[in-house]
mmCIF file of C-alpha atoms in Angstrom:
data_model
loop_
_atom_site.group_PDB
_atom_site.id
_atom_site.type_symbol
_atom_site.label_atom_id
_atom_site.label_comp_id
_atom_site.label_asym_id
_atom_site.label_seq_id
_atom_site.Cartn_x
_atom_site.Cartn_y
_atom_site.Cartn_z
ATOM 1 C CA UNK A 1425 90.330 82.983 79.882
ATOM 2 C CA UNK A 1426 91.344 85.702 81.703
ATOM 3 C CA UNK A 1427 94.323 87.439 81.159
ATOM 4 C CA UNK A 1428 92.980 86.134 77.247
ATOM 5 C CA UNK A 1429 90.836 88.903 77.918
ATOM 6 C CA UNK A 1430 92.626 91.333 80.325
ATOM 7 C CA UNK A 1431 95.812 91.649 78.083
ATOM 8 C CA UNK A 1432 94.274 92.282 74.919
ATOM 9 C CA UNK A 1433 92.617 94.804 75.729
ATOM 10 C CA UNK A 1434 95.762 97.048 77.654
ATOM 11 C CA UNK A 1435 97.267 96.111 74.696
ATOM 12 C CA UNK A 1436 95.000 97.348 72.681
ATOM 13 C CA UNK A 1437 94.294 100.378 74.297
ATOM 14 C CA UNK A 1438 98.136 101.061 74.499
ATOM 15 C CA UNK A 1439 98.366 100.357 70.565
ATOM 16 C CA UNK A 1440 95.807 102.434 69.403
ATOM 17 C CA UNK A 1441 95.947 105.476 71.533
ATOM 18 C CA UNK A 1442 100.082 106.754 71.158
ATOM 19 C CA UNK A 1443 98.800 109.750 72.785
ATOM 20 C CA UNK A 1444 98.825 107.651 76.604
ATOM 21 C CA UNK A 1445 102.485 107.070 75.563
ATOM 22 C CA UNK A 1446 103.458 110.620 77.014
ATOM 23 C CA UNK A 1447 101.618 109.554 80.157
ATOM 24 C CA UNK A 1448 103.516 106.159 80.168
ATOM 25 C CA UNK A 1449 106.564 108.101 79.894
ATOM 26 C CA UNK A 1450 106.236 110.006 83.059
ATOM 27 C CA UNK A 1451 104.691 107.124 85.106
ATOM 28 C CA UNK A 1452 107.461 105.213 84.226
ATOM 29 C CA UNK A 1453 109.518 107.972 86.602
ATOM 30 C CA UNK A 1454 107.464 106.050 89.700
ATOM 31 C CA UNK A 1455 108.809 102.924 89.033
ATOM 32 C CA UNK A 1456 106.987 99.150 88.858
ATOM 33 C CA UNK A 1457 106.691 99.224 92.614
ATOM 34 C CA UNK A 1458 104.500 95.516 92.753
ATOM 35 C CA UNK A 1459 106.832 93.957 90.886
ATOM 36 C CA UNK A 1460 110.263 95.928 92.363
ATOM 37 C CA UNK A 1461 108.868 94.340 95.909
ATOM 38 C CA UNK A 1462 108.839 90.430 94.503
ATOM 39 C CA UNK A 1463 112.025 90.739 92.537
ATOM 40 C CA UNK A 1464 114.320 93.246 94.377
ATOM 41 C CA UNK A 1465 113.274 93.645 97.683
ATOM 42 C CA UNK A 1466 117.079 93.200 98.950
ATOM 43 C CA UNK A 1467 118.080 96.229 96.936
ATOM 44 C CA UNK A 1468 118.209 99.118 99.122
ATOM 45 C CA UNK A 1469 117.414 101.925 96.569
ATOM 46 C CA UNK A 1470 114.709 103.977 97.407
ATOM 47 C CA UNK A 1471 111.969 104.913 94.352
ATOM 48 C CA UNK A 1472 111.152 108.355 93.089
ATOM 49 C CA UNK A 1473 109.206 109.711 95.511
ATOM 50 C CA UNK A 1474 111.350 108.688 98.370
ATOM 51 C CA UNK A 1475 114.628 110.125 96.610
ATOM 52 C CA UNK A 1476 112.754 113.246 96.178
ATOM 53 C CA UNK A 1477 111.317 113.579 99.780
ATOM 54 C CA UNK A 1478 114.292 112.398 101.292
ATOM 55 C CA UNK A 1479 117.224 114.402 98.907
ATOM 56 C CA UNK A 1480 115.039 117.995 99.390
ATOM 57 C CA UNK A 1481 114.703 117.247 103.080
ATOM 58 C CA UNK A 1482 118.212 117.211 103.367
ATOM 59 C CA UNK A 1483 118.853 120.226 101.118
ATOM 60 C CA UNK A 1484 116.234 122.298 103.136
ATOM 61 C CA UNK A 1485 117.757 121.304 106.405
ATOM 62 C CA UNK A 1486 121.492 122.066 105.199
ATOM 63 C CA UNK A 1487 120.501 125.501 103.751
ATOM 64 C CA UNK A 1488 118.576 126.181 107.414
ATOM 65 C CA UNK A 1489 121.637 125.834 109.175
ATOM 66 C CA UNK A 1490 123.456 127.597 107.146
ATOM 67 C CA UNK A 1491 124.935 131.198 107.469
ATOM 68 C CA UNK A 1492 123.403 132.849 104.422
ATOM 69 C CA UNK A 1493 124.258 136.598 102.972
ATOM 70 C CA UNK A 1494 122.884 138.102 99.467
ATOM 71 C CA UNK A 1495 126.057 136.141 97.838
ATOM 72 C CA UNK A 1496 123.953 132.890 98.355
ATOM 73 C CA UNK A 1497 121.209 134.676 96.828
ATOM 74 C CA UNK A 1498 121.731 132.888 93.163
ATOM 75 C CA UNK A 1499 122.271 129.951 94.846
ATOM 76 C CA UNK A 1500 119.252 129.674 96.851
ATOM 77 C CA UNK A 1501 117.175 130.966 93.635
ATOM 78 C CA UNK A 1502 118.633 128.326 91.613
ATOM 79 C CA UNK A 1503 117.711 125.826 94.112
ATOM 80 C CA UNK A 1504 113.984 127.189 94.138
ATOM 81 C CA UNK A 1505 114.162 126.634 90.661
ATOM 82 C CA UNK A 1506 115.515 123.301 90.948
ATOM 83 C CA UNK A 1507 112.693 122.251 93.744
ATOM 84 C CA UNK A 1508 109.701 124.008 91.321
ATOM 85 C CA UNK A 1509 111.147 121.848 88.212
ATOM 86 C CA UNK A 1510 110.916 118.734 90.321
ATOM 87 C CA UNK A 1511 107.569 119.294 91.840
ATOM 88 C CA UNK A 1512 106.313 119.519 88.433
ATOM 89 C CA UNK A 1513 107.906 116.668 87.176
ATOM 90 C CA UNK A 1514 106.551 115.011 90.192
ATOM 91 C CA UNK A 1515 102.642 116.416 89.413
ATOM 92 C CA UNK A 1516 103.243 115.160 85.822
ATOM 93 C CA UNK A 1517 104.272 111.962 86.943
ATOM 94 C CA UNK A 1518 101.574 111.121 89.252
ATOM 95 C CA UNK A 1519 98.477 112.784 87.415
ATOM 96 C CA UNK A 1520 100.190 111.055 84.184
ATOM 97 C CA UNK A 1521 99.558 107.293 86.389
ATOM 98 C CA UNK A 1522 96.045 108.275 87.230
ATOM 99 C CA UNK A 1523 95.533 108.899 83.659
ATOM 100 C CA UNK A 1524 96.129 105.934 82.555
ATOM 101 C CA UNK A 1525 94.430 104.292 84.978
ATOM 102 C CA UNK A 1526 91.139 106.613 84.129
ATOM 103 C CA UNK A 1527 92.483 105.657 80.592
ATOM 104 C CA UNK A 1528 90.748 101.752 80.857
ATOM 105 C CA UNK A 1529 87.612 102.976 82.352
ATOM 106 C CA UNK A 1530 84.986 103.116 79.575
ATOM 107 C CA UNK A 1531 84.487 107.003 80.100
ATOM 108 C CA UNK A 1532 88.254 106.852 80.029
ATOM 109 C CA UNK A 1533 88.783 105.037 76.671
ATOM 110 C CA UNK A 1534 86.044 108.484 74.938
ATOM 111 C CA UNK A 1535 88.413 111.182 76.216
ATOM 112 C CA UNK A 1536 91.545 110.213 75.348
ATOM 113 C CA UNK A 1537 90.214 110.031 71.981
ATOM 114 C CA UNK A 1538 89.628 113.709 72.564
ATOM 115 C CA UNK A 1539 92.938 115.212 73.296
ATOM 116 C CA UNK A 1540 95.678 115.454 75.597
ATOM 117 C CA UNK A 1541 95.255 118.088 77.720
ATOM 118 C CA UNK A 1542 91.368 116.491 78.766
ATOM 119 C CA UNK A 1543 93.508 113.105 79.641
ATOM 120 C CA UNK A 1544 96.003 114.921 81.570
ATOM 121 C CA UNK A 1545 93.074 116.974 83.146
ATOM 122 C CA UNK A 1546 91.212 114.243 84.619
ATOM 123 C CA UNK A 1547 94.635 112.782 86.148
ATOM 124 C CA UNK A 1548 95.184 116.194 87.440
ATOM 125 C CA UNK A 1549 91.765 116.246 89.170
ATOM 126 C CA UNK A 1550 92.722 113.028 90.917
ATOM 127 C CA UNK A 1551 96.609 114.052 91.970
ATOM 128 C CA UNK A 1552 96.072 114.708 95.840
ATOM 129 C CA UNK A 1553 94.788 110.771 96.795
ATOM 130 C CA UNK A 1554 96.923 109.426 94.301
ATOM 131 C CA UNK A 1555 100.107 111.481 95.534
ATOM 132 C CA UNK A 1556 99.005 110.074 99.073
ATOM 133 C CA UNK A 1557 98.652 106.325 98.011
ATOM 134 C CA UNK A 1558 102.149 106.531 96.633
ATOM 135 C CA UNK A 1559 103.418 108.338 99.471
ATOM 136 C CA UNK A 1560 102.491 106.146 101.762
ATOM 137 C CA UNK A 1561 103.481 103.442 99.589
ATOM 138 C CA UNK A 1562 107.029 104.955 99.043
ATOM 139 C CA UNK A 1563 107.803 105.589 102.814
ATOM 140 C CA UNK A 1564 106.578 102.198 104.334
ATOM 141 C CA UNK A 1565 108.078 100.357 101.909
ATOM 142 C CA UNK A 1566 111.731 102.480 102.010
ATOM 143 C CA UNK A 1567 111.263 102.326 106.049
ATOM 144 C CA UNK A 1568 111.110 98.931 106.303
ATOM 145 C CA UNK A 1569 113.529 97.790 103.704
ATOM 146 C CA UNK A 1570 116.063 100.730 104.741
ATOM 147 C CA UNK A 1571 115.104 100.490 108.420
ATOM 148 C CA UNK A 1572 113.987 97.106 109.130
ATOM 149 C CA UNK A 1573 114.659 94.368 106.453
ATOM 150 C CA UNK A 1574 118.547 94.937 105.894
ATOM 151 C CA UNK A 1575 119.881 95.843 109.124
ATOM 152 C CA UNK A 1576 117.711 92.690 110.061
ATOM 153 C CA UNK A 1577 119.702 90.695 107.204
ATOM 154 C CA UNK A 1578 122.489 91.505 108.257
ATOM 155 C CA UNK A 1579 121.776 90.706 111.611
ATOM 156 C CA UNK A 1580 121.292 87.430 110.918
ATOM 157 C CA UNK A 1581 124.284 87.113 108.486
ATOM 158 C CA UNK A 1582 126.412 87.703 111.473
ATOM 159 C CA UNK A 1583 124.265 86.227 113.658
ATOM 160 C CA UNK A 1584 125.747 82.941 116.181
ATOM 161 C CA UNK A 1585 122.407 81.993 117.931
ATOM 162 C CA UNK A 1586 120.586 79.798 115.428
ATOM 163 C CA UNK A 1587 117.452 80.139 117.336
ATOM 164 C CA UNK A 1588 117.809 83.882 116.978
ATOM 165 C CA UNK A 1589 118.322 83.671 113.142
ATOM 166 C CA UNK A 1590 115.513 80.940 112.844
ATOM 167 C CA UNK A 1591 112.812 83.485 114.960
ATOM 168 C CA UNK A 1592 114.391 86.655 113.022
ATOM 169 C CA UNK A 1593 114.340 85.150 109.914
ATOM 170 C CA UNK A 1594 110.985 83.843 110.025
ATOM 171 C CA UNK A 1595 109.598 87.334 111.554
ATOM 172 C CA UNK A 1596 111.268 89.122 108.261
ATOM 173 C CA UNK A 1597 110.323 86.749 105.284
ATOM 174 C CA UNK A 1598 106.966 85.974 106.805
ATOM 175 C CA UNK A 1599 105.777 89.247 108.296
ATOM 176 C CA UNK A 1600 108.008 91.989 106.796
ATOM 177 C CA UNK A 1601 108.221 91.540 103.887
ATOM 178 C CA UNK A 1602 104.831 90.243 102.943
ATOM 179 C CA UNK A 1603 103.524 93.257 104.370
ATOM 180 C CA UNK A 1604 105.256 95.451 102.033
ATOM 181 C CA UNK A 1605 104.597 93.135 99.089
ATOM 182 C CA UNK A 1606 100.913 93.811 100.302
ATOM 183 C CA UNK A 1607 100.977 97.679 100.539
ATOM 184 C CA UNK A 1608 102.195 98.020 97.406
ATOM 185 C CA UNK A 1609 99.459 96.013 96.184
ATOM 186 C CA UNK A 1610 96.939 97.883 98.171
ATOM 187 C CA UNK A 1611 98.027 101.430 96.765
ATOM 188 C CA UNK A 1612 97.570 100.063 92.880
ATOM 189 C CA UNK A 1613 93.920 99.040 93.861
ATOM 190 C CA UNK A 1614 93.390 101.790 95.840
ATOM 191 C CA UNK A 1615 94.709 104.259 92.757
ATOM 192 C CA UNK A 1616 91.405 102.357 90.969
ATOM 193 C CA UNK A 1617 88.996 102.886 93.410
ATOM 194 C CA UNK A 1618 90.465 106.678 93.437
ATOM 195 C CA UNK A 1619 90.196 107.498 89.906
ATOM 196 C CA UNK A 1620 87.794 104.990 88.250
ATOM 197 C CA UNK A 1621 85.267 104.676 91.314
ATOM 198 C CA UNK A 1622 85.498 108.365 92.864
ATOM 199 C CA UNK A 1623 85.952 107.273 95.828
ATOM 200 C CA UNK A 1624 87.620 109.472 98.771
ATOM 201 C CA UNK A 1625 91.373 108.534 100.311
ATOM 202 C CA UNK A 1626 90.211 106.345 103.239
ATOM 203 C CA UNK A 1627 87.513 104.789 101.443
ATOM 204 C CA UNK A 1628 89.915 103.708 98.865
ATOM 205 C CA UNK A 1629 92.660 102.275 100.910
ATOM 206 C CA UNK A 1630 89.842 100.273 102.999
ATOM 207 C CA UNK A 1631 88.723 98.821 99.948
ATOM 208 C CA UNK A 1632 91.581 98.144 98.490
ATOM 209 C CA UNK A 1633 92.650 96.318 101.119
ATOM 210 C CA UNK A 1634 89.401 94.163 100.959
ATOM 211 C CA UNK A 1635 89.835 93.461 97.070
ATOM 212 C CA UNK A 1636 93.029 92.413 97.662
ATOM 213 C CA UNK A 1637 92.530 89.972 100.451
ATOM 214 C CA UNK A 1638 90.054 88.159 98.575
ATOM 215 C CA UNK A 1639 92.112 88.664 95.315
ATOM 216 C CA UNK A 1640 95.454 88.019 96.580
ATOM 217 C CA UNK A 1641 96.629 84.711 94.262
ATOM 218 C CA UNK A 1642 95.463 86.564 91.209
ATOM 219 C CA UNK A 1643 96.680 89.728 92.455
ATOM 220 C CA UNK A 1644 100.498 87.916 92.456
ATOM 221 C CA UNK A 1645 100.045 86.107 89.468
ATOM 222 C CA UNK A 1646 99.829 89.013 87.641
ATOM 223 C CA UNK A 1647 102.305 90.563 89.320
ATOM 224 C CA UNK A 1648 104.848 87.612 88.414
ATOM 225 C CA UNK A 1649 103.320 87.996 84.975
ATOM 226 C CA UNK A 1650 104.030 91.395 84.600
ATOM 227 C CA UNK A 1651 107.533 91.102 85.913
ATOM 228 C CA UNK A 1652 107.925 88.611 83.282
ATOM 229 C CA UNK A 1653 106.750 90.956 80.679
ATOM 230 C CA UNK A 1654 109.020 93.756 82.081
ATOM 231 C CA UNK A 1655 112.231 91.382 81.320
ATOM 232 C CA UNK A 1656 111.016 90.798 78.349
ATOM 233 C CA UNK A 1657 110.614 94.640 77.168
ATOM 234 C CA UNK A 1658 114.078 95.319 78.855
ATOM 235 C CA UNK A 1659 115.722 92.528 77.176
ATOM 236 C CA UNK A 1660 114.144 93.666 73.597
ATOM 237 C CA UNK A 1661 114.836 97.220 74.029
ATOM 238 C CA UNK A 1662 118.392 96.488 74.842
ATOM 239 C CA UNK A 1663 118.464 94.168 71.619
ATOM 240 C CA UNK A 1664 116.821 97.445 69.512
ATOM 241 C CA UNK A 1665 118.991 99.502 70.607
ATOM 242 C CA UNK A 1666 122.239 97.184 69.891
ATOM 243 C CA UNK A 1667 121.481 96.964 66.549
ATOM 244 C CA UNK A 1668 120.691 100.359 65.952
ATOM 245 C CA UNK A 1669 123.753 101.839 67.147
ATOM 246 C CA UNK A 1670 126.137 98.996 64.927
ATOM 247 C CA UNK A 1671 125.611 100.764 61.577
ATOM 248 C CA UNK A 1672 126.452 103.862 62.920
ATOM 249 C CA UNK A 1673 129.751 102.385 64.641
ATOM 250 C CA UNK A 1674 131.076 100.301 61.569
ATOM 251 C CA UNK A 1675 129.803 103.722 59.079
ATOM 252 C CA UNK A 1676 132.093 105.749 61.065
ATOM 253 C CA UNK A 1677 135.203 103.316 61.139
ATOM 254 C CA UNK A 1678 135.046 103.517 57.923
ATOM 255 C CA UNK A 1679 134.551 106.769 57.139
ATOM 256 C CA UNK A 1680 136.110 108.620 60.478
ATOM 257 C CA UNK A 1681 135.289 111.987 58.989
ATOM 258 C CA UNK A 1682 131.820 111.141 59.449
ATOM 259 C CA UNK A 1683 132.447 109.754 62.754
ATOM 260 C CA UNK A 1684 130.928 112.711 64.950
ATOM 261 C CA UNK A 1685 128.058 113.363 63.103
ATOM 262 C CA UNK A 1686 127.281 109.580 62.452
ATOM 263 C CA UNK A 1687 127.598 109.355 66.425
ATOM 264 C CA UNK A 1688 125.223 111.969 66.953
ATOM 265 C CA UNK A 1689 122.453 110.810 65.103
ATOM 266 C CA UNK A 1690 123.184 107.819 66.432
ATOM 267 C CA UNK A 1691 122.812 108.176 70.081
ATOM 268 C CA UNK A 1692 119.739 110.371 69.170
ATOM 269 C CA UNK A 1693 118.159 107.529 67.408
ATOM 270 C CA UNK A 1694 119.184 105.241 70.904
ATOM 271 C CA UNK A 1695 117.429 107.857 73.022
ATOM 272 C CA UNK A 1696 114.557 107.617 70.563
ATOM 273 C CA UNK A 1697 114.174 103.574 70.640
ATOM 274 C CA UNK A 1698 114.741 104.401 74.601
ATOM 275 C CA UNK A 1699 112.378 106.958 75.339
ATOM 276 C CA UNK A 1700 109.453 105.185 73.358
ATOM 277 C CA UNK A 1701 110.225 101.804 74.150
ATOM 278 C CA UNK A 1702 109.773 103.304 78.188
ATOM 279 C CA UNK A 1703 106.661 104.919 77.423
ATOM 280 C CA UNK A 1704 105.173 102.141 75.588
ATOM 281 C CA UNK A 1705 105.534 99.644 78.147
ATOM 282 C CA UNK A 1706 105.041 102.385 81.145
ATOM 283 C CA UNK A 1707 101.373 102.854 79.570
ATOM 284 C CA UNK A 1708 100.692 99.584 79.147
ATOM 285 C CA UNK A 1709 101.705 98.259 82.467
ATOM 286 C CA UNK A 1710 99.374 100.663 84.388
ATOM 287 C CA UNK A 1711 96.553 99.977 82.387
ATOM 288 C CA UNK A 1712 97.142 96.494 82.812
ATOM 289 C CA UNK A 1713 96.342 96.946 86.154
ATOM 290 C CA UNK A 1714 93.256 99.022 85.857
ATOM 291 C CA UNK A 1715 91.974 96.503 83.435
ATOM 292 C CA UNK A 1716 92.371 93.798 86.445
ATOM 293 C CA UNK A 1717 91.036 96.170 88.611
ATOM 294 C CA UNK A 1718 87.880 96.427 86.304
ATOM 295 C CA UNK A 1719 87.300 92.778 86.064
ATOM 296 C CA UNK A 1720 87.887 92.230 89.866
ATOM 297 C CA UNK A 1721 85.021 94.388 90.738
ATOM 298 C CA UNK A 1722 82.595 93.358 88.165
ATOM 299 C CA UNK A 1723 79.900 91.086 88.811
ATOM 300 C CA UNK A 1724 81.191 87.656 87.623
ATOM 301 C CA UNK A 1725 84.619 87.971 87.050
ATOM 302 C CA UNK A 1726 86.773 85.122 85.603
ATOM 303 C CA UNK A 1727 89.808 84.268 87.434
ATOM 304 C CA UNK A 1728 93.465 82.851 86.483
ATOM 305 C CA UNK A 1729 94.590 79.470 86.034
ATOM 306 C CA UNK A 1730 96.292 79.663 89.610
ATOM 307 C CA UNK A 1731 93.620 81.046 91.247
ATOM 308 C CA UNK A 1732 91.257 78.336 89.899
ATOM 309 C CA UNK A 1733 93.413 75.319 91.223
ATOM 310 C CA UNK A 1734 93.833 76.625 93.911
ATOM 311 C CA UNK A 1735 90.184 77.533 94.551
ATOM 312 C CA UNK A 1736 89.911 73.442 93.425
ATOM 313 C CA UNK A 1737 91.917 72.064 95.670
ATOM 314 C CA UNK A 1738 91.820 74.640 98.852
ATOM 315 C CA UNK A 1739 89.586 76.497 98.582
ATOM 316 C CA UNK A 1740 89.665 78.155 102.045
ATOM 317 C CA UNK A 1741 92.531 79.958 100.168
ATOM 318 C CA UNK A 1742 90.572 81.731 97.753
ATOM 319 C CA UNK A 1743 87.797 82.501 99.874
#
């Protein structure tokens, strides 16, 4: 019964409110980090806010070494601009994820009936311990799967000791790389506690932590659920898109004086389908998770099927 429940009602909330759709949109920009850690964790690419931190570190440390005169001048005001344009992408894109995640809250469901600028308001209110749950989300995970996790793979793909590769490989599939599957984990939950529960940056993560370990089946289930769903959306966006573009194609081998303008409208029409198709399923996966946040901490929550056999069978599991 519960993701009967749970799913609905993100869905529902997504449906009837297109206005969390521009929120979706620039939450998307952060990525699916929970389910990016179960499905890809031995691709090396780092997520948003890593690229960010780390691409700007290295632009601030080249242009501090560098011998600049008043001919750089357009240069280095171009790159302010650059940096200001991507900080406020990056304030939109976080306040636009606590948004939606104030969005399944019941206060949350009255203003964004109201208008946009109140939702984006109350995700703006929220940016600082949201920005630092992501942070700190973004940099252990991209330290250890940069720093840890693949130089150890490849350690042990080149490794000639099989005890070495047994006690390596065992240290990174059953301490690594849970932990980051964890963190990531933690930081959605502690996002909730943030924005729904008002609760201050330490006091989040602590709890967060706590919901999770006694959470943690139902926790991945939805994760693998979600990851599911994500395919799914890719796969049917893809599909839209394909047979949007096809009249177009055939229209203008037909008539090729038509061609370029045919084109046009139709790669605008793919960047529509795109673009919506991104925010629609961006909105709907973060309030998916503030809706399981919501159930988790009321009083006499229902569980998922996995979580009940195995809180039939060992129970010491689910405890």
């Amino acid at each position: 019964m519960f993701y009967r429940t749970v799913y609905p009602k993100a869905w529902q909330i997504t449906r009837k409110n297109p206005v969390v759709w521009f929120f979706g949109l620039f939450a998307a920009l952060l990525g699916y980090y929970e389910i990016e850690t179960l499905s890809g964790l031995a691709n090396n690419f780092p997520d948003f806010i890593s690229t960010n931190i780390k691409s700007w570190v290295d632009i601030f440390v080249t242009f501090s070494n560098a011998n600049l005169t008043w001919s750089s001048l357009p240069d280095v005001l171009a790159l302010f601009g650059l940096f200001i344009l991507f900080s406020a992408i990056t304030i939109l894109a976080i306040s636009s994820q606590a948004s939606l995640t104030y969005t399944a809250s019941a206060k949350g469901k009255q203003s964004v009936k109201k208008s946009l600028g109140l939702q984006l308001q109350n995700g703006v209110d929220k940016f600082w311990p949201v920005c630092g749950l992501n942070i700190i989300n973004s940099l252990i995970v991209y330290f250890f799967l940069s720093m840890v996790v693949m130089p150890l793979i490849y350690f042990l793909s080149n490794a000639n000791d099989w005890v070495i590769y047994i006690i390596l490989g065992l240290f990174v599939f059953f301490i690594l790389v849970p932990l980051v599957i964890i963190i990531s984990f933690v930081t959605r939950y502690g996002i909730g506690f943030v924005v729904i529960k008002n609760q201050k940056f330490t006091d989040a993560f602590v709890n967060s932590w706590l919901l999770f370990r006694i959470n943690w089946i139902i926790t991945l289930e939805n994760a693998f659920l979600l990851l599911l769903i994500t395919i799914l959306s890719i796969v049917a966006i893809i599909t839209l898109m394909v047979f949007a573009i096809v009249p177009f194609i055939l229209i203008s081998f037909m008539i090729p004086i038509l061609a370029p303008m045919l084109m046009l409208i139709g790669y605008f029409v793919l960047a529509v389908i795109f673009i919506t198709g991104t925010a629609i399923h961006g909105s709907f996966y973060n309030i998916v998770w503030a809706t399981i946040f919501l159930d988790l901490i009321a009083p006499g929550k229902s569980h998922g099927k996995i979580h009940r056999v195995a809180h039939k069978h060992l129970p010491k599991l689910t405890k």
